[in-house]
Coordinates of C-alpha atoms in Angstrom, one line a residue:
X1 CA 0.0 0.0 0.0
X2 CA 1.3 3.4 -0.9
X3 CA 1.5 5.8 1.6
X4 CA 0.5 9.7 0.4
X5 CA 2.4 12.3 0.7
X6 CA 1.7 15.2 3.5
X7 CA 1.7 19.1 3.4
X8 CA 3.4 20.5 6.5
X9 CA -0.8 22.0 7.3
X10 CA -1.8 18.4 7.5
X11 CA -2.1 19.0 11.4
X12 CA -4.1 22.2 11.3
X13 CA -6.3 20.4 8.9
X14 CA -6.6 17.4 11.2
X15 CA -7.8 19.6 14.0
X16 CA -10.5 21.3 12.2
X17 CA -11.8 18.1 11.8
X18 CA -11.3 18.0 7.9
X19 CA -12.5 15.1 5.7
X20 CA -9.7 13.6 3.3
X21 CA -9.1 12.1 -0.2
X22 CA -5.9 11.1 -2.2
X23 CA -5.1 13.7 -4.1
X24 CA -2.3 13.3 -6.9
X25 CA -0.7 11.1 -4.0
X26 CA -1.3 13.5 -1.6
X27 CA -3.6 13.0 1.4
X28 CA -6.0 16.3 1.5
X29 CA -8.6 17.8 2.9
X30 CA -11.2 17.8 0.7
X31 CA -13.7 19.3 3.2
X32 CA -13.9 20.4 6.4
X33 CA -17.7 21.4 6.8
X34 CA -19.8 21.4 3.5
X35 CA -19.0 21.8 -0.3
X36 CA -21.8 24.7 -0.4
X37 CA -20.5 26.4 2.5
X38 CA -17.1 26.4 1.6
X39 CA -18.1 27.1 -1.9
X40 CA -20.4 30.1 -0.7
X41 CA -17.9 31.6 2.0
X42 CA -15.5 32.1 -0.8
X43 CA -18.1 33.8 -3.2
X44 CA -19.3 36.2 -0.2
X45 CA -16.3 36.5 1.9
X46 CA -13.1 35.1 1.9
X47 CA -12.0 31.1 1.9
X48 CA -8.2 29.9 2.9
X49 CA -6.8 26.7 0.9
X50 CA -3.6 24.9 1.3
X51 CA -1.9 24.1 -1.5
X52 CA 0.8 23.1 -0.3
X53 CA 0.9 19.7 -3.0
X54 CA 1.4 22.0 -5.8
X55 CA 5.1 22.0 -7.1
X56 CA 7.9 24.6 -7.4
X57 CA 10.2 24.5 -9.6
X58 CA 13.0 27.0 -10.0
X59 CA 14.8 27.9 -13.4
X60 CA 18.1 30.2 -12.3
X61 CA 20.9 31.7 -14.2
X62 CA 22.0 33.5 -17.5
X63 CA 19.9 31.7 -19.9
X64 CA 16.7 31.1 -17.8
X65 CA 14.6 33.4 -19.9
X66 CA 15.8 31.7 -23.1
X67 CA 15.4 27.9 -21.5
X68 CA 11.8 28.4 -20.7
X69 CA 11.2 30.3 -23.9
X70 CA 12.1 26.5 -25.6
X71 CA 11.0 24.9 -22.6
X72 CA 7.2 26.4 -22.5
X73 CA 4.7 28.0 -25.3
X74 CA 4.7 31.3 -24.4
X75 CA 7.8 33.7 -24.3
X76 CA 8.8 33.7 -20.3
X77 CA 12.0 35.8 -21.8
X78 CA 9.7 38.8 -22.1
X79 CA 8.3 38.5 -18.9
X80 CA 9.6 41.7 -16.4
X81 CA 10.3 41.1 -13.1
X82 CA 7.6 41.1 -10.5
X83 CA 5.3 39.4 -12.9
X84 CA 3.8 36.1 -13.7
X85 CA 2.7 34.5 -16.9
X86 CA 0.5 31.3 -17.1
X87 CA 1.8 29.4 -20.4
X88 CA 1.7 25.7 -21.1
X89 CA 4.2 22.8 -21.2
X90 CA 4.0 20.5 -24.8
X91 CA 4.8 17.7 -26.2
X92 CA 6.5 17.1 -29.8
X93 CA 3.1 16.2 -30.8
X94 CA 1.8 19.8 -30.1
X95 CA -0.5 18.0 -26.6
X96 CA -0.6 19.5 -23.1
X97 CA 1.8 18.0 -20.3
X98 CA 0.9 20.7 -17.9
X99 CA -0.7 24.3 -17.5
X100 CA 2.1 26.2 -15.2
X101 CA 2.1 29.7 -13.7
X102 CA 5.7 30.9 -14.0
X103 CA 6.8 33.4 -11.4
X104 CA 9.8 36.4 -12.7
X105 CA 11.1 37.1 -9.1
X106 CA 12.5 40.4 -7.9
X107 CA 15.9 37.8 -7.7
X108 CA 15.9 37.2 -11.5
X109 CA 15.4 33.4 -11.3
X110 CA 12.0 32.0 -12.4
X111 CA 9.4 30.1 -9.9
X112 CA 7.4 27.7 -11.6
X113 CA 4.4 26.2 -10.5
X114 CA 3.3 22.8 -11.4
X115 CA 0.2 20.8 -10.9
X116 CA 0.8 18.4 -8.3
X117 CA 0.1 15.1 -10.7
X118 CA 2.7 16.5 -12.8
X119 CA 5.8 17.9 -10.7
X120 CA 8.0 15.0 -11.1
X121 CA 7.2 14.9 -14.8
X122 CA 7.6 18.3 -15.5
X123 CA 10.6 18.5 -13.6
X124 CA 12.0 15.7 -15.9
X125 CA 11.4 17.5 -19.0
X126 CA 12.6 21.3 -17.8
X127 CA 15.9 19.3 -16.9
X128 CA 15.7 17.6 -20.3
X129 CA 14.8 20.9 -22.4
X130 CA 17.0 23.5 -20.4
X131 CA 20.3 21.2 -20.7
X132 CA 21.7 22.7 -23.3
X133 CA 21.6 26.3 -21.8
X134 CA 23.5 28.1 -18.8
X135 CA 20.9 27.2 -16.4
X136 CA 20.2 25.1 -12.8
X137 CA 16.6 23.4 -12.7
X138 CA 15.9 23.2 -8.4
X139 CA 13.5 21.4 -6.9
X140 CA 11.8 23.3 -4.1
X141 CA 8.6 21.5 -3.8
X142 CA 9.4 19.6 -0.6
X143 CA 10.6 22.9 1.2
X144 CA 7.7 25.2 -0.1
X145 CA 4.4 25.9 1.2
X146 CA 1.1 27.8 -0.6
X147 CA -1.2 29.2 0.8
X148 CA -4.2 31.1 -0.8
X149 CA -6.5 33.6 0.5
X150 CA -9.4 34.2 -1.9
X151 CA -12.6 36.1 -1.7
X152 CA -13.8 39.8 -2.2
X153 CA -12.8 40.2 1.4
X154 CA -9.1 38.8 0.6
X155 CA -7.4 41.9 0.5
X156 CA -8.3 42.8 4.1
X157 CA -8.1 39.7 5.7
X158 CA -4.3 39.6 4.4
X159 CA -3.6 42.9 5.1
X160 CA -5.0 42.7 8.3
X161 CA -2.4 39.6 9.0
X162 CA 0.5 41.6 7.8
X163 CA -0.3 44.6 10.3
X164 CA -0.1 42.2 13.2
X165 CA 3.0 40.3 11.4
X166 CA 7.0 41.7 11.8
X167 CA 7.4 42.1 7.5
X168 CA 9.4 44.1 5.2
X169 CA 6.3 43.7 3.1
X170 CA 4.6 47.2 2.3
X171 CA 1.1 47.0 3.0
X172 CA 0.5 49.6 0.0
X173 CA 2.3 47.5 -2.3
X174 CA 0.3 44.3 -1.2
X175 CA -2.8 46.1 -1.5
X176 CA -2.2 47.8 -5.1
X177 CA 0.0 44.9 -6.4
X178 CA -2.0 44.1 -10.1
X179 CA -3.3 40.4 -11.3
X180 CA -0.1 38.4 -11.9
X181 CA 2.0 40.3 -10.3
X182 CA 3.9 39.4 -7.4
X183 CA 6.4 41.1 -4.5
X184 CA 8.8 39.6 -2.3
X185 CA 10.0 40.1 1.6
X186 CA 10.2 38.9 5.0
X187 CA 7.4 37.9 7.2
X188 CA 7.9 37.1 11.0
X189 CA 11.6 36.3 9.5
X190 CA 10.7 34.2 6.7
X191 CA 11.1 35.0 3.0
X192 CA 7.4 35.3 1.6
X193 CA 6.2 35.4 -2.2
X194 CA 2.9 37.0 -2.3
X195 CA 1.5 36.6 -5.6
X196 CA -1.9 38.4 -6.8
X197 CA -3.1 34.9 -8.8
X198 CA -5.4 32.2 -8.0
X199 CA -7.8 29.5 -9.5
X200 CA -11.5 30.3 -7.4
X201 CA -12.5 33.3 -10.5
X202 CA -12.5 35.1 -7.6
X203 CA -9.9 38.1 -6.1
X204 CA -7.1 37.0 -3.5
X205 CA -3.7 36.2 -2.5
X206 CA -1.2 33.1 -3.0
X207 CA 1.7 33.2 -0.6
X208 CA 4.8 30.8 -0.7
X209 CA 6.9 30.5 2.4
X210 CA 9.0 27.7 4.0
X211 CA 7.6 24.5 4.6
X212 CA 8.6 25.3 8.4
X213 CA 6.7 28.6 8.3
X214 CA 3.1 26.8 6.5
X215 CA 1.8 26.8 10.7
X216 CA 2.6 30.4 11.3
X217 CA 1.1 32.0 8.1
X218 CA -2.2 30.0 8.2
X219 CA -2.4 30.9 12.1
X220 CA -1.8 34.4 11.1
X221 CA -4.1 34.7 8.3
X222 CA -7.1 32.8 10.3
X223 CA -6.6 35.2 13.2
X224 CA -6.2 38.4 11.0
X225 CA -9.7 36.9 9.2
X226 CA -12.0 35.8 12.1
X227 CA -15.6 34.5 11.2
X228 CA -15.1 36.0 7.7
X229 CA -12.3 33.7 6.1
X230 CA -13.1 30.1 6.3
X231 CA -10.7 27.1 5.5
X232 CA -11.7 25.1 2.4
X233 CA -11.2 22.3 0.7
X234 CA -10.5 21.0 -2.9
X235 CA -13.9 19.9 -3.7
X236 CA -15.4 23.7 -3.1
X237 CA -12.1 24.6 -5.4
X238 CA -13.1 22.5 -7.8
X239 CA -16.5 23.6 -8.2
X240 CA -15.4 27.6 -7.8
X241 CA -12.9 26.9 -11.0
X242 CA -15.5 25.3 -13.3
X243 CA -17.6 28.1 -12.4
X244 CA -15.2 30.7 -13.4
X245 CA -14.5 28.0 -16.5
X246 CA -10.6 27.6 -15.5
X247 CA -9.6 23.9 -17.1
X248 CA -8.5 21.5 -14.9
X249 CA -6.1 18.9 -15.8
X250 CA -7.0 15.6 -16.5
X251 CA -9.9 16.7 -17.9
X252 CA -9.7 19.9 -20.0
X253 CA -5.9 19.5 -20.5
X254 CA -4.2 16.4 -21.3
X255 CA -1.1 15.1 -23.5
X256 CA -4.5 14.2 -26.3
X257 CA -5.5 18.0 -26.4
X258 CA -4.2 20.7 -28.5
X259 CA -4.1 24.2 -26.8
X260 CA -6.5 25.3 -29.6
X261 CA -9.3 23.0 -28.7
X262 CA -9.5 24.5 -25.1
X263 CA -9.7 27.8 -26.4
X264 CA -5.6 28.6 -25.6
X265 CA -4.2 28.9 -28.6
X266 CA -3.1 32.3 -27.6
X267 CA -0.9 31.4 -25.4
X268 CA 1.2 29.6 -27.9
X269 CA 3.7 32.3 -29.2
X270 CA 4.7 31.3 -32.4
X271 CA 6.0 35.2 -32.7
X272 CA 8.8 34.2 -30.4
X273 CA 12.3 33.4 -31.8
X274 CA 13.9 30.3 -32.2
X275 CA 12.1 27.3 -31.4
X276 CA 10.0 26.0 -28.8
X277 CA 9.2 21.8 -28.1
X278 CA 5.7 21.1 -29.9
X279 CA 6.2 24.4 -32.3
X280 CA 6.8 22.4 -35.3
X281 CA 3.4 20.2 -34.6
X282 CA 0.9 22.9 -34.2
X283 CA 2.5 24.9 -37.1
X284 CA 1.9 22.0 -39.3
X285 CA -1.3 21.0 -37.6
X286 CA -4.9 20.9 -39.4
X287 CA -7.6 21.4 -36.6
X288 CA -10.3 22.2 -38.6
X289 CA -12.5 19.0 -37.3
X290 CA -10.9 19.2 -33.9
X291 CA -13.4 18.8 -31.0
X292 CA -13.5 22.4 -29.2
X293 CA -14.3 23.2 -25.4
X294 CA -17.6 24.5 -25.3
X295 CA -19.8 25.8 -21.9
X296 CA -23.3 24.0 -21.5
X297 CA -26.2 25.0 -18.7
X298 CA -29.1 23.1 -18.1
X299 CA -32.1 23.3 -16.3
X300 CA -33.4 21.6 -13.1
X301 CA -31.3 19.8 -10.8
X302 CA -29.3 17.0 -12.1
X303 CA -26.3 17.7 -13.5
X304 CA -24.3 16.2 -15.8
X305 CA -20.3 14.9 -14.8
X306 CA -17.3 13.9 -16.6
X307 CA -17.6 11.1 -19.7
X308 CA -21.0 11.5 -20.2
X309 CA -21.9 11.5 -23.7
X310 CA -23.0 14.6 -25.5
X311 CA -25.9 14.2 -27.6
X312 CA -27.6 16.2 -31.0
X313 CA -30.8 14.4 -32.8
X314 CA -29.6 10.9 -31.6
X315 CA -26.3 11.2 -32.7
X316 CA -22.9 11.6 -30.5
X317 CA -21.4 15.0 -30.9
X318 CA -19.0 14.9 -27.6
X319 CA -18.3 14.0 -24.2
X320 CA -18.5 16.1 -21.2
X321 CA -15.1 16.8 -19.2
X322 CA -16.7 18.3 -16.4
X323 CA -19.8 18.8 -14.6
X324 CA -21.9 20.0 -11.6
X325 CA -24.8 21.7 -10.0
X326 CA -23.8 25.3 -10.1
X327 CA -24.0 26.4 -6.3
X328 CA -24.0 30.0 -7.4
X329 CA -25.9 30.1 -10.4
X330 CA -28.6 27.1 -9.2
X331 CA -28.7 25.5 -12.3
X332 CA -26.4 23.0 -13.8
X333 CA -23.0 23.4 -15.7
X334 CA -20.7 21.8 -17.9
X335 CA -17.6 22.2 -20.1
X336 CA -17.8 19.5 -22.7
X337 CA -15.5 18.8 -26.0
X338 CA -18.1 18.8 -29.1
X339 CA -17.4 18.8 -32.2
X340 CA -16.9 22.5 -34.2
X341 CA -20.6 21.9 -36.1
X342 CA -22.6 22.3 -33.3
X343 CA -20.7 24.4 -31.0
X344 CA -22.1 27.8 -31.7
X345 CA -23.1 29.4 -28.6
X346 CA -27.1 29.1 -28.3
X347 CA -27.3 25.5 -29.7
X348 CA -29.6 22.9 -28.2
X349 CA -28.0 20.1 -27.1
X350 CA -28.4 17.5 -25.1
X351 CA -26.7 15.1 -22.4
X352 CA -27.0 11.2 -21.8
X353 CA -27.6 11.1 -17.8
X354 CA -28.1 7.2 -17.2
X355 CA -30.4 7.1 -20.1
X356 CA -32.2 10.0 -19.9
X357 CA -31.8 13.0 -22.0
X358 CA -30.8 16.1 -20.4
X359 CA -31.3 19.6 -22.5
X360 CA -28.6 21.7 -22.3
X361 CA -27.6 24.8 -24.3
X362 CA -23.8 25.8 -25.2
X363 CA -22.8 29.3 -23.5
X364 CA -20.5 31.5 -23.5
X365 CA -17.1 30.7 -21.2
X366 CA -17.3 31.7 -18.3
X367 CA -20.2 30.8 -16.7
X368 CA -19.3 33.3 -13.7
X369 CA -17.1 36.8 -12.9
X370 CA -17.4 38.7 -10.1
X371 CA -19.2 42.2 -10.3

């Protein structure tokens, strides 16, 4: 039997009485009261996740910019310090290994973050892609913790934590700092990455610090935000993503699916010089009868969930990816792969729920933003 891996919060999680699930390896809290609450406390207020199974990779030296311009689609190169760029990680075949968030730091060297199914694989290939240039390719996954805050009442909650916190952090800075941005400094004498990015379609923080400091930051932040930040798990994160229509991996992403199909074939650079791993394939590539990622909402209450077949006059025009009851919107939700004829937004469709047809419509991506 394999034992899964722990985050340096699995503690604090046990104590709030959280309910877990293997995640990616990992043993995670997947709730700690109810989906809806969670779900709805980070819609109204603020929720707190650890994410502490994500991985870290760092890219240092002269030629980092120019390794992760061949390493990754987009051009990291470009990227000024302070900022962060989400970009994908391909195969020769043109498919996705990974969606990453890659962090410029104040430093120079480049933070990359990697789903957690797919650190030791992407790890592998950056070592693989950057070998040839003036680089070193770290591991920091083991010593790094994340922590998000997200919520319209983010801001507060994590400036209220830095007020009672010793920091070289500027609370102005924090507060102003723009989406995909980032700033460094010490908190309570720990180096801290706060980061203005996150995965809930909703406003908020994610902060790195030492694996040793995970206890002290989440203590911090819990105090600073009293009855109005509430820890979550990943099933409310799951459902606050598809809302917001972020693609998951594993189910919107995969080494099968071309960034064009999911609707990011923008963040392929092919205006970049030199070449970059899967170039050559999507160049060359025909997608003209490629399946595309399409929204769908229903009515009632059932909803639809991943591999159930999408359906047009009795005739199987895709497969959903993935599916719920919307706890925001009160109706159900889907993102399904259907093929280009039919995936006009305002088309009746229809979905195969254990037999029974249920009507959907294909909408616009995505289903939520905040006001």
């Amino acid at each position: 039997m394999t034992t899964l891996r722990r985050t340096p919060l699995a503690a604090v999680y046990e104590s709030l009485g959280a309910s877990f699930t293997d995640f990616a390896g990992w043993d995670m809290p997947v709730r700690y009261s109810s989906d809806l609450a969670e779900h709805h406390a980070v819609r109204k207020n603020a929720g707190i996740f650890d994410l502490s199974h994500m991985g870290e990779i760092r890219v240092s030296g002269p030629d980092a910019g120019a390794a992760l311009d061949y390493a990754l689609a987009g051009k990291l190169s470009a990227v000024a310090e302070g900022r962060a760029k989400y970009s994908l990680m391909l195969t020769e075949a043109g498919g996705v290994v990974d969606d990453l968030v890659t962090y410029h730091l104040p430093d120079g060297d480049y933070l990359v973050v990697a789903n957690a199914a797919n650190t030791e694989t992407d790890l592998t290939e950056f070592s693989k892609r950057c070998a040839s240039f003036d680089v070193t390719v770290s591991d920091e996954s083991a010593q790094t913790a994340l922590v998000a805050v997200q919520g319209p009442k983010a801001v507060e909650i994590v400036l209220a934590a830095l007020a009672k916190a010793d920091t070289t952090l500027d609370s102005d800075e924090v507060r102003d700092v723009k989406y995909y941005r980032c700033l460094t400094g010490q908190l309570d004498g720990s180096p801290t990455l706060v980061a203005r990015t996150g995965y809930t379609g909703e406003d908020g923080y994610e902060l790195y610090v030492p694996a040793e400091a995970a206890e002290h930051l989440w203590n911090l932040l819990m105090e600073a935000g009293g009855d109005d930040l509430t820890p979550c798990g990943l099933a409310c994160r799951d459902t606050l993503r598809l809302e917001a229509g972020m693609p998951l991996y594993g189910h919107e992403l995969g080494t099968d699916i071309h960034p064009s199909q999911v609707g990011l074939g923008r963040v392929v650079n092919f205006k970049k010089e030199g070449d970059f791993v899967g170039r050559s394939a999507l160049e060359n590539r025909e997608t003209t009868d490629d399946r595309v990622l399409v929204g769908l909402a229903g009515e009632g209450r059932r909803a639809a969930r991943a591999g159930y077949a999408v359906m047009n006059e009795g005739n199987e025009v895709g497969s959903i990816t993935s599916g719920i009851l919307s706890p925001t919107l009160g109706h159900p939700i889907a993102m399904a792969f259907v093929d280009p004829g039919v995936a006009a937004v305002g088309t009746s469709l229809s979905v195969d729920v254990r037999g029974k047809a249920l009507d959907v419509t294909v909408v616009e991506l995505p289903f939520y933003k905040r006001s």
